[in-house]
Structures are given as structure tokens and as C-alpha cells.
Amino acid sequence: MVTKPAQTIVSFEQARHIVEQQAAEVAPGAAEAVELFVAAGRVLAEEIRADRDLPPFPRATRDGFAVRSADVAQIPAVLEVIGEIRAGASAGESALKIGPQQAVEIMTGAPVPAGADAVVMIEYTRRDGNRVEIQRSITSGENVVPRGSESKEGQLLLSGGTRLTPAAIGLAASVGNATVSVYKRPRVAILSTGDEVIDVAASPEPNQIRNSNTYSLGAQVQSAGGMPLMLPIAPDRAEPLRELIEQGLEADLLLVTGGVSMGKYDLVEQVLKQLNAGFFFTGAQIQPGKPIVFGRASASPTEKVTYFFGLPGNPVSTMVCFELFARPMIAALSGASPNPLRFLQARLKSDVKTKTGLTRFLPAQLSGEFADTEVELVRWQGSGDMVSTARANCYLVIPPDRETFATGETVSVLPI
Ligand code: AMP
Ligand code: MG
């Protein structure tokens, strides 16, 4: 009889660091070109460099008058207006040069003419024919962004491995990339297990449970930048379970849910052990999600090695373990540079009492607004309670070394 692998239970931080270490070893898939407009969230497989100086000319940041700051040291100063430069003015139109006691009317986004070193806002001027009275003095450089001060031509702006945020997309656009090279989304196989688990479309007997984990995981995989692949539900029997696990190991990552607890019919670890899997850990000191398993295996000795997670079957445990551990692995398989997990801080809205020993990630709700963000646990019936969890918008993170937390204390949260 095949038994479970030797048990390695680690702390939450150890578990996370083990995953991060392994994630640092994986190689992303091939690159593909996608249109920049729909590339948000994808990971760059190329460098983006400045194709010219940014800004390409000294840019006025206000509507007003381009002046020599020395001319307006004493105010009010009256200057001669020798022309106007609007945004988009041609080189000819903007080829004005201002001399002593002269000014040019200028618009936001227009090139500041030669000779001028500052722009006085229109609010501090009074125009009278070809004269302008300047009512405020100004220091050299004010309201002007010098040519090349944001970036020089050829400078690296975004390196490979950058996830494309809206700002990164805007930056790529500003240097002329209508398409970008990004890594293909990793294929993530999802295998739900359990004799009681049936397809969503089937009519359940009273003793049966609809498969919700494949769907919540599918959504999480997509939000992490992966391509979810749904496998059929595996029964709690070694043979068919093994076949489906082998299929799942063909993907870039395998997520198994259920079958990793201590029960007699929790066979996932045994089957993986039969496949000569290596296990990095077989449990973490967390709640929910304590039986989480992380390792790697191949479907056969000649095939590639694939990382897998054995996620506890309780729906909230599955989701929490995905957030904490599977997400960074999918990021790495997508080619993204590693990111540490960071919690945000909020003020506790009502007291919390727990037992020590486990790091807890409890469904909670953020409320309040602006700098006055509060958090409160949602009432739940434990890690199988999707009804309550669907009302949560974060997990309240409770460290393993304290029992009570008072209203008003600052606590950590993981937004979802
Ligand atoms: P297990 O981890 O297999 O012991 O399952 C723990 C609990 O999660 C049991 O109550 C299962 O019925 C439930 N469960 C397991 N897999 C799923 C699934 N795919 N969808 C919904 N509930 C599940
Ligand atoms: Mg089960």
C-alpha cells in the first residue's frame, strides 16, 4: 500500500518563501505580439526604450507667457509680446526667440521658445495690445519641463518582466508601440476531487455537492493572468485520480482541490507520491488552508516536471491558498518579476478574539472611506461558507502570536 509522503508543516512565511524561491526558478512560455490597447495585465517579453527625448522639447505646463525670469525680478514688469505659440505649433511657428524685455504668449503643451526660461501663468498677467504686465516674479525653470528631463532617447523605460499597468501602457504608447511582445498566458489545469462532488449542471442528490472550486479557481487563475483548463471531476479512487493528475501535469501548473486532508479517502498525496513527486511542504500553519501541499512531478519519467498545489477542498480554503501561494507561481510562469506579498492596514471596527498558533486569513469587509478605512470580520460558518465569503472584500490577517485585538487597533488586510 502506498502511504502519504513524510509530512513537512511550515509556517505561513516559510511556505510563502518556499513558493517564491521555486517561482524564481521557472521559465515563462513563448512570447506573442498583442495590440497595446488590449495588453493591460500582460507581462512584457521585451524592453521598451524611449524612441526620442521625453519631453521632445521644453514643454510649457501652463497657459501664460514665456519670459526671461531675470526680466520679471522686479514687479510689475511690462514686456513686449512678440508672438504666440500653441500646442502643436510647427517648428517654423515656434521658432521665435525672445530677447530682453520680451515675452511670447504660450499654451500648455507648447514648446517654450529660445531665450525664455520660465512661463508666468496667465492669471498673473494683464494683456494690453502688444504689451503684457507681469504681476508676479518667477524663478528660472518654473512651469517648464526641460527637453529630455523625463528620459533621454534610448533610455530603458520598461524592462522585460514588467506587468503592464495602465501607466506602463500609456508610457509604451508615448514612445510609439502600437503592439507589444508579451509572454503567453500559462495553462493552469484545475482538478476537483471528491466522490460527493458533481458537475454544476447536474441535479444533486441530497448527499452531493456541486463543484464550485473549479469555477472560483478558474476565476482566480484568469485574474492572475493564467489560462484555466478544466479537468473532469476525479473520484476518490487512486486509479482514475492518477490518470487525471497525469493529464493535469501536462499543463504549465496543476491545481488539485480536495483530497489532501487526513481522511482515509484523501488520496491526492499518495497518488502524487506514486508519481515520484517532490514535496516542498505538505501543510502550513494557516487557517483556513492548513493541509496545503506544494511540490512538483512529471506524468512519466520522460516528461517535463510541473509544479502542483494540492489545495484543501473547502471552498474558502481553496481560495485563500490560491491567493497566498498559487498566484505568485502563475505570475512567475507568466514571466513577471517577483513581487513580495504586501498587506494593507486598516482600523478594526469590532473586537476580534482567536487562538494563537496559526496565521489566519479571515473573510472580512472593508468599510469607511479615504484615510478612515475600517475592517470587520464577516460572520461565517467556517471555511466551507461561500455565502458569507462572497460578501467579503478582503481577508483580515491575524498573526499567530496574539489572541485578542481591540476595536480601533490597526490590523493587516489582504484585499481580494
Ligand atoms: P476535502 O478537502 O476533500 O476533505 O473536502 C473538504 C470539503 O470541501 C468537503 O466538505 C467537500 O465536500 C468540499 N469540497 C471539496 N471539493 C469541492 C469542490 N470542488 N467544490 C465544492 N466543495 C468541495
Ligand atoms: Mg474530498
Coordinates of C-alpha atoms and ligand atoms in Angstrom, one line a residue:
M1 CA 0.0 0.0 0.0
V2 CA 1.3 3.5 -0.9
T3 CA 1.3 5.8 2.1
K4 CA 1.4 9.6 2.3
P5 CA 4.8 11.3 1.9
A6 CA 6.6 12.4 5.1
Q7 CA 4.8 15.4 6.5
T8 CA 6.5 18.8 6.4
I9 CA 4.4 21.5 8.0
V10 CA 5.9 25.0 7.8
S11 CA 4.9 28.5 9.0
F12 CA 3.0 30.8 6.7
E13 CA 6.1 32.9 6.0
Q14 CA 8.2 29.9 5.3
A15 CA 5.6 28.5 2.9
R16 CA 5.4 31.7 1.0
H17 CA 9.2 32.0 0.8
I18 CA 9.5 28.4 -0.4
V19 CA 7.0 29.2 -3.2
E20 CA 8.8 32.4 -4.1
Q21 CA 12.2 30.5 -4.3
Q22 CA 10.7 28.0 -6.6
A23 CA 8.9 30.7 -8.6
A24 CA 12.3 32.4 -9.2
E25 CA 13.4 29.2 -10.9
V26 CA 10.6 28.8 -13.5
A27 CA 10.9 29.9 -17.1
P28 CA 8.0 31.7 -18.8
G29 CA 6.5 30.4 -22.1
A30 CA 7.0 31.8 -25.5
A31 CA 6.3 35.4 -26.4
E32 CA 3.5 36.7 -28.6
A33 CA 2.6 40.1 -30.1
V34 CA -0.6 41.7 -28.8
E35 CA -2.2 45.1 -29.5
L36 CA -1.2 47.6 -26.9
F37 CA -4.8 48.6 -26.4
V38 CA -5.7 45.1 -25.0
A39 CA -2.4 44.4 -23.3
A40 CA -3.3 45.5 -19.8
G41 CA -2.2 43.0 -17.2
R42 CA 0.0 41.1 -19.6
V43 CA 3.8 40.7 -18.9
L44 CA 6.3 42.4 -21.2
A45 CA 8.6 40.0 -23.0
E46 CA 10.7 42.8 -24.5
E47 CA 12.3 46.0 -23.3
I48 CA 10.6 49.3 -24.1
R49 CA 13.0 52.2 -24.7
A50 CA 12.5 55.9 -25.4
D51 CA 12.5 56.5 -29.1
R52 CA 13.3 60.1 -28.6
D53 CA 13.9 62.5 -25.7
L54 CA 10.9 63.0 -23.3
P55 CA 9.7 65.6 -23.4
P56 CA 10.9 66.1 -27.0
F57 CA 11.0 69.9 -26.5
P58 CA 11.0 72.2 -23.4
R59 CA 7.3 71.9 -22.6
A60 CA 5.2 74.7 -21.1
T61 CA 3.0 73.3 -18.3
R62 CA 0.7 76.3 -18.0
D63 CA -1.1 78.7 -20.2
G64 CA 0.6 82.1 -19.9
F65 CA 3.6 84.0 -21.1
A66 CA 7.1 82.6 -21.8
V67 CA 9.6 85.1 -20.3
R68 CA 13.2 85.6 -19.2
S69 CA 12.9 85.2 -15.4
A70 CA 15.6 88.0 -14.9
D71 CA 13.2 90.4 -16.7
V72 CA 10.5 89.9 -14.1
A73 CA 12.6 90.0 -10.9
Q74 CA 11.1 93.5 -10.2
I75 CA 7.3 93.5 -10.5
P76 CA 5.1 94.7 -12.0
A77 CA 7.2 94.4 -15.2
V78 CA 5.9 95.4 -18.7
L79 CA 7.1 93.2 -21.6
E80 CA 6.7 93.4 -25.3
V81 CA 4.6 90.4 -26.7
I82 CA 6.3 89.2 -29.9
G83 CA 4.1 86.3 -30.8
E84 CA 2.1 83.3 -29.8
I85 CA 2.9 79.6 -29.6
R86 CA 0.2 77.0 -29.2
A87 CA 0.5 73.2 -28.6
G88 CA 1.2 71.5 -31.9
A89 CA 2.7 74.6 -33.4
S90 CA 5.1 73.7 -36.3
A91 CA 8.9 74.2 -35.9
G92 CA 8.5 77.4 -38.1
E93 CA 5.7 78.8 -35.9
S94 CA 7.6 78.1 -32.7
A95 CA 11.0 79.3 -34.0
L96 CA 10.6 82.6 -32.1
K97 CA 13.5 83.8 -29.9
I98 CA 12.8 86.2 -27.2
G99 CA 15.2 89.0 -26.2
P100 CA 15.4 91.3 -23.2
Q101 CA 12.0 92.7 -22.1
Q102 CA 10.2 90.4 -24.5
A103 CA 7.5 87.7 -24.0
V104 CA 5.6 85.1 -26.0
E105 CA 2.1 84.1 -25.3
I106 CA 2.2 80.3 -24.8
M107 CA -0.3 77.5 -24.2
T108 CA 0.0 74.3 -22.1
G109 CA 1.9 71.6 -24.0
A110 CA 3.6 74.1 -26.4
P111 CA 7.4 74.3 -26.9
V112 CA 9.0 77.1 -24.8
P113 CA 10.9 79.4 -27.3
A114 CA 14.6 80.0 -27.2
G115 CA 15.6 82.7 -24.8
A116 CA 12.8 82.1 -22.4
D117 CA 13.5 80.2 -19.2
A118 CA 10.1 80.3 -17.4
V119 CA 6.3 80.6 -18.0
V120 CA 4.2 83.0 -16.0
M121 CA 0.6 81.8 -15.5
I122 CA -2.0 83.8 -17.4
E123 CA -3.7 84.5 -14.1
Y124 CA -0.7 86.7 -13.0
T125 CA -0.6 88.8 -16.2
R126 CA -2.6 91.6 -17.8
R127 CA -2.5 91.9 -21.6
D128 CA -2.8 95.3 -23.3
G129 CA -2.3 95.2 -27.1
N130 CA 1.3 94.0 -27.8
R131 CA 2.3 94.7 -24.1
V132 CA 1.8 92.4 -21.1
E133 CA 2.1 93.4 -17.5
I134 CA 3.6 90.6 -15.3
Q135 CA 2.3 90.8 -11.8
R136 CA 4.4 88.0 -10.2
S137 CA 8.1 87.3 -10.3
I138 CA 9.1 83.8 -11.1
T139 CA 12.2 81.6 -10.7
S140 CA 14.1 80.2 -13.7
G141 CA 12.6 76.9 -14.9
E142 CA 9.1 77.5 -13.4
N143 CA 6.3 75.9 -15.4
V144 CA 8.8 74.4 -17.9
V145 CA 9.8 70.8 -18.2
P146 CA 13.2 70.7 -20.0
R147 CA 13.7 68.6 -23.0
G148 CA 14.9 65.1 -22.1
S149 CA 14.4 65.6 -18.4
E150 CA 11.9 62.7 -18.1
S151 CA 14.0 60.4 -20.3
K152 CA 16.8 60.6 -22.9
E153 CA 16.4 58.9 -26.3
G154 CA 17.4 55.3 -26.0
Q155 CA 16.9 55.0 -22.2
L156 CA 15.3 51.9 -20.8
L157 CA 11.7 52.7 -19.7
L158 CA 10.1 49.3 -19.1
S159 CA 12.2 46.1 -18.7
G160 CA 11.1 42.6 -19.7
G161 CA 9.1 41.0 -16.9
T162 CA 7.1 44.2 -16.2
R163 CA 3.4 43.7 -15.8
L164 CA 1.6 46.2 -17.9
T165 CA -0.3 48.6 -15.6
P166 CA -2.3 51.5 -17.1
A167 CA 0.6 53.8 -16.6
A168 CA 3.0 51.4 -18.3
I169 CA 0.6 51.1 -21.2
G170 CA 0.5 54.8 -21.5
L171 CA 4.2 55.0 -21.4
A172 CA 4.6 52.3 -24.1
A173 CA 2.1 54.3 -26.3
S174 CA 4.0 57.5 -25.8
V175 CA 7.1 56.0 -27.3
G176 CA 5.4 54.5 -30.3
N177 CA 4.4 50.9 -29.5
A178 CA 1.1 50.0 -31.1
T179 CA 1.8 46.4 -30.4
V180 CA 4.0 44.8 -27.6
S181 CA 5.6 41.5 -27.2
V182 CA 4.2 39.7 -24.1
Y183 CA 4.6 36.2 -22.6
K184 CA 1.9 33.7 -23.4
R185 CA -0.5 33.0 -20.6
P186 CA 0.5 29.9 -18.7
R187 CA -2.0 27.0 -18.9
V188 CA -3.3 26.1 -15.4
A189 CA -5.1 22.8 -15.1
I190 CA -7.8 22.6 -12.4
L191 CA -8.7 19.2 -11.0
S192 CA -11.5 19.0 -8.4
T193 CA -11.7 15.7 -6.5
G194 CA -14.3 14.0 -4.3
D195 CA -17.0 11.3 -4.6
E196 CA -19.6 13.8 -3.4
V197 CA -18.7 16.5 -5.9
I198 CA -20.8 16.7 -9.1
D199 CA -20.9 18.9 -12.1
V200 CA -22.6 22.3 -11.8
A201 CA -25.2 21.4 -14.4
A202 CA -26.2 18.1 -12.8
S203 CA -29.1 17.8 -10.3
P204 CA -27.6 17.0 -6.9
E205 CA -28.9 14.2 -4.6
P206 CA -29.1 15.4 -1.0
N207 CA -25.7 13.9 -0.3
Q208 CA -24.0 15.6 -3.2
I209 CA -22.2 18.9 -3.5
R210 CA -21.9 21.0 -6.7
N211 CA -18.3 21.6 -7.9
S212 CA -17.8 25.3 -7.0
N213 CA -14.0 25.2 -6.6
T214 CA -13.2 24.6 -10.3
Y215 CA -15.1 27.8 -11.0
S216 CA -13.8 30.0 -8.2
L217 CA -10.3 28.8 -9.1
G218 CA -10.9 29.4 -12.8
A219 CA -11.8 33.0 -12.0
Q220 CA -8.7 33.4 -9.8
V221 CA -6.4 31.9 -12.5
Q222 CA -7.7 34.3 -15.0
S223 CA -7.3 37.3 -12.6
A224 CA -3.7 36.1 -12.1
G225 CA -3.0 36.1 -15.8
G226 CA -3.3 32.4 -16.4
M227 CA -5.4 30.3 -18.8
P228 CA -7.6 28.0 -16.8
L229 CA -8.1 24.4 -18.1
M230 CA -11.0 22.5 -16.6
L231 CA -10.4 18.7 -16.0
P232 CA -13.3 16.3 -15.2
I233 CA -14.1 15.7 -11.5
A234 CA -11.9 13.0 -10.0
P235 CA -13.5 10.4 -7.8
D236 CA -11.8 9.3 -4.5
R237 CA -10.1 6.3 -6.1
A238 CA -6.4 6.1 -6.8
E239 CA -6.6 4.8 -10.4
P240 CA -8.9 7.5 -12.1
L241 CA -7.4 10.1 -9.8
R242 CA -3.9 9.2 -11.0
E243 CA -5.0 9.4 -14.7
L244 CA -6.4 12.8 -14.2
I245 CA -3.4 14.1 -12.3
E246 CA -1.2 12.8 -15.1
Q247 CA -3.3 14.8 -17.6
G248 CA -3.1 17.8 -15.4
L249 CA 0.7 17.6 -15.2
E250 CA 0.8 18.2 -19.0
A251 CA -0.2 21.8 -18.3
D252 CA 2.2 24.5 -17.0
L253 CA 0.8 24.3 -13.5
L254 CA -1.6 21.9 -11.8
L255 CA -4.1 22.9 -9.1
V256 CA -5.8 19.9 -7.4
T257 CA -8.6 20.7 -4.9
G258 CA -9.8 18.3 -2.2
G259 CA -8.3 15.1 -1.0
V260 CA -5.3 16.5 0.9
S261 CA -6.6 16.2 4.5
M262 CA -6.1 13.3 6.9
G263 CA -9.1 11.3 5.9
K264 CA -9.0 7.7 4.6
Y265 CA -10.1 8.8 1.1
D266 CA -7.8 11.7 0.8
L267 CA -5.6 10.2 -1.8
V268 CA -4.0 13.1 -3.7
E269 CA -0.7 13.0 -1.9
Q270 CA -0.4 9.1 -2.2
V271 CA -1.0 9.3 -5.9
L272 CA 1.5 12.1 -6.3
K273 CA 4.0 10.1 -4.3
Q274 CA 3.4 7.2 -6.7
L275 CA 4.4 9.5 -9.5
N276 CA 7.7 10.3 -7.6
A277 CA 6.6 13.8 -6.8
G278 CA 8.9 16.0 -4.8
F279 CA 7.1 17.8 -1.9
F280 CA 8.3 21.2 -0.7
F281 CA 5.7 21.2 2.1
T282 CA 2.6 19.2 3.0
G283 CA 1.0 21.7 5.3
A284 CA 1.2 25.3 6.6
Q285 CA 0.3 26.8 9.9
I286 CA -2.6 28.8 8.5
Q287 CA -6.3 28.9 8.8
P288 CA -8.1 28.3 6.5
G289 CA -5.9 26.0 4.4
K290 CA -3.7 24.1 6.8
P291 CA -3.4 20.9 4.6
I292 CA -2.0 22.8 1.6
V293 CA 0.5 20.8 -0.4
F294 CA 3.2 22.2 -2.8
G295 CA 5.5 20.1 -4.9
R296 CA 6.4 19.1 -8.5
A297 CA 6.1 15.9 -10.5
S298 CA 6.0 14.6 -14.1
A299 CA 3.4 12.4 -15.7
S300 CA 6.2 10.0 -16.6
P301 CA 10.0 9.9 -16.2
T302 CA 10.5 11.2 -19.8
E303 CA 8.2 14.2 -19.4
K304 CA 8.7 17.7 -18.1
V305 CA 8.4 18.5 -14.4
T306 CA 5.4 20.5 -13.5
Y307 CA 4.7 22.3 -10.2
F308 CA 1.4 21.4 -8.4
F309 CA -0.6 22.7 -5.5
G310 CA -2.9 20.4 -3.5
L311 CA -5.5 22.8 -2.2
P312 CA -7.8 21.8 0.6
G313 CA -11.3 21.2 -0.7
N314 CA -13.2 23.6 1.5
P315 CA -14.2 26.4 -0.8
V316 CA -12.7 29.2 1.3
S317 CA -9.5 27.3 2.0
T318 CA -9.0 26.7 -1.7
M319 CA -9.5 30.4 -2.5
V320 CA -7.2 31.6 0.4
C321 CA -4.4 29.1 -0.6
F322 CA -4.6 30.2 -4.2
E323 CA -4.2 33.9 -3.2
L324 CA -1.2 33.2 -0.9
F325 CA 0.7 30.5 -2.9
A326 CA -0.6 29.8 -6.4
R327 CA -0.9 33.4 -7.5
P328 CA 2.9 34.1 -7.3
M329 CA 3.7 30.9 -9.2
I330 CA 1.3 31.9 -12.0
A331 CA 2.9 35.3 -12.1
A332 CA 6.3 33.7 -12.5
L333 CA 5.1 31.4 -15.2
S334 CA 3.7 34.5 -16.9
G335 CA 7.2 36.0 -16.9
A336 CA 6.5 38.6 -14.2
S337 CA 9.3 39.7 -12.0
P338 CA 8.7 38.6 -8.4
N339 CA 6.6 40.7 -6.0
P340 CA 6.6 40.3 -2.3
L341 CA 3.2 39.9 -0.7
R342 CA 2.2 43.1 1.0
F343 CA -0.7 43.7 3.4
L344 CA -2.6 46.9 3.7
Q345 CA -3.5 48.5 7.0
A346 CA -7.0 49.3 8.3
R347 CA -8.6 50.1 11.6
L348 CA -10.5 47.4 13.3
K349 CA -14.2 48.1 13.6
S350 CA -15.0 45.5 16.3
D351 CA -13.0 43.3 18.6
V352 CA -11.5 40.0 17.4
K353 CA -10.6 37.0 19.5
T354 CA -8.9 33.9 18.2
K355 CA -6.5 31.3 19.4
T356 CA -2.8 31.5 18.9
G357 CA -0.7 29.2 16.7
L358 CA -1.9 29.8 13.2
T359 CA -1.7 32.8 10.8
R360 CA -5.4 33.4 9.9
F361 CA -6.9 34.9 6.8
L362 CA -10.5 35.5 7.7
P363 CA -13.1 36.8 5.3
A364 CA -13.8 40.5 6.2
Q365 CA -15.3 43.6 4.9
L366 CA -13.6 47.0 4.4
S367 CA -15.8 50.0 5.0
G368 CA -15.4 53.7 5.7
E369 CA -13.6 55.8 3.1
F370 CA -10.5 57.7 2.3
A371 CA -7.9 57.6 5.1
D372 CA -10.6 56.3 7.5
T373 CA -10.8 52.7 6.3
E374 CA -12.2 50.2 8.7
V375 CA -12.4 46.5 8.6
E376 CA -14.7 43.9 10.3
L377 CA -14.9 40.2 10.1
V378 CA -17.9 38.8 8.2
R379 CA -19.9 36.2 10.3
W380 CA -19.2 32.8 8.8
Q381 CA -19.7 29.2 9.4
G382 CA -16.1 28.3 8.7
S383 CA -14.1 27.5 5.6
G384 CA -16.9 25.9 3.7
D385 CA -19.1 29.0 3.9
M386 CA -19.1 30.6 0.4
V387 CA -22.3 32.5 1.2
S388 CA -20.5 34.7 3.8
T389 CA -17.3 34.8 1.8
A390 CA -19.0 36.2 -1.3
R391 CA -19.9 39.2 0.9
A392 CA -16.2 39.8 1.9
N393 CA -13.9 42.1 0.0
C394 CA -10.7 41.3 1.9
Y395 CA -9.1 38.8 4.3
L396 CA -8.2 40.1 7.8
V397 CA -4.7 38.8 8.5
I398 CA -4.3 37.6 12.1
P399 CA -0.7 36.8 13.2
P400 CA -0.2 33.5 15.1
D401 CA 1.1 35.0 18.4
R402 CA -1.9 37.0 19.7
E403 CA -5.4 36.2 20.9
T404 CA -7.2 39.5 21.2
F405 CA -7.5 42.5 19.0
A406 CA -9.4 45.6 20.2
T407 CA -11.6 47.9 18.3
G408 CA -9.6 50.8 16.9
E409 CA -6.3 48.8 16.5
T410 CA -4.5 48.9 13.2
V411 CA -4.6 45.5 11.6
S412 CA -3.3 43.9 8.3
V413 CA -5.7 43.1 5.5
L414 CA -5.3 41.3 2.1
P415 CA -7.7 42.8 -0.4
I416 CA -9.5 40.4 -2.8
Ligands
AMP1 P1 -11.7 17.6 1.2 O1 -10.6 18.6 1.2 O2 -11.7 16.7 0.1 O3 -11.7 16.8 2.5 O4 -13.0 18.4 1.2 C1 -13.4 19.3 2.2 C2 -14.7 19.9 2.0 O5 -14.8 20.6 0.8 C3 -15.8 18.9 1.8 O6 -17.0 19.3 2.5 C4 -16.1 18.8 0.4 O7 -17.4 18.4 0.0 C5 -15.8 20.2 -0.1 N1 -15.4 20.3 -1.5 C6 -14.3 19.5 -2.0 N2 -14.2 19.8 -3.3 C7 -15.1 20.7 -3.6 C8 -15.4 21.3 -4.8 N3 -14.8 21.1 -5.9 N4 -16.4 22.3 -4.8 C9 -17.1 22.5 -3.7 N5 -16.9 21.9 -2.5 C10 -15.9 21.0 -2.4
MG2 MG -12.7 15.1 -0.6

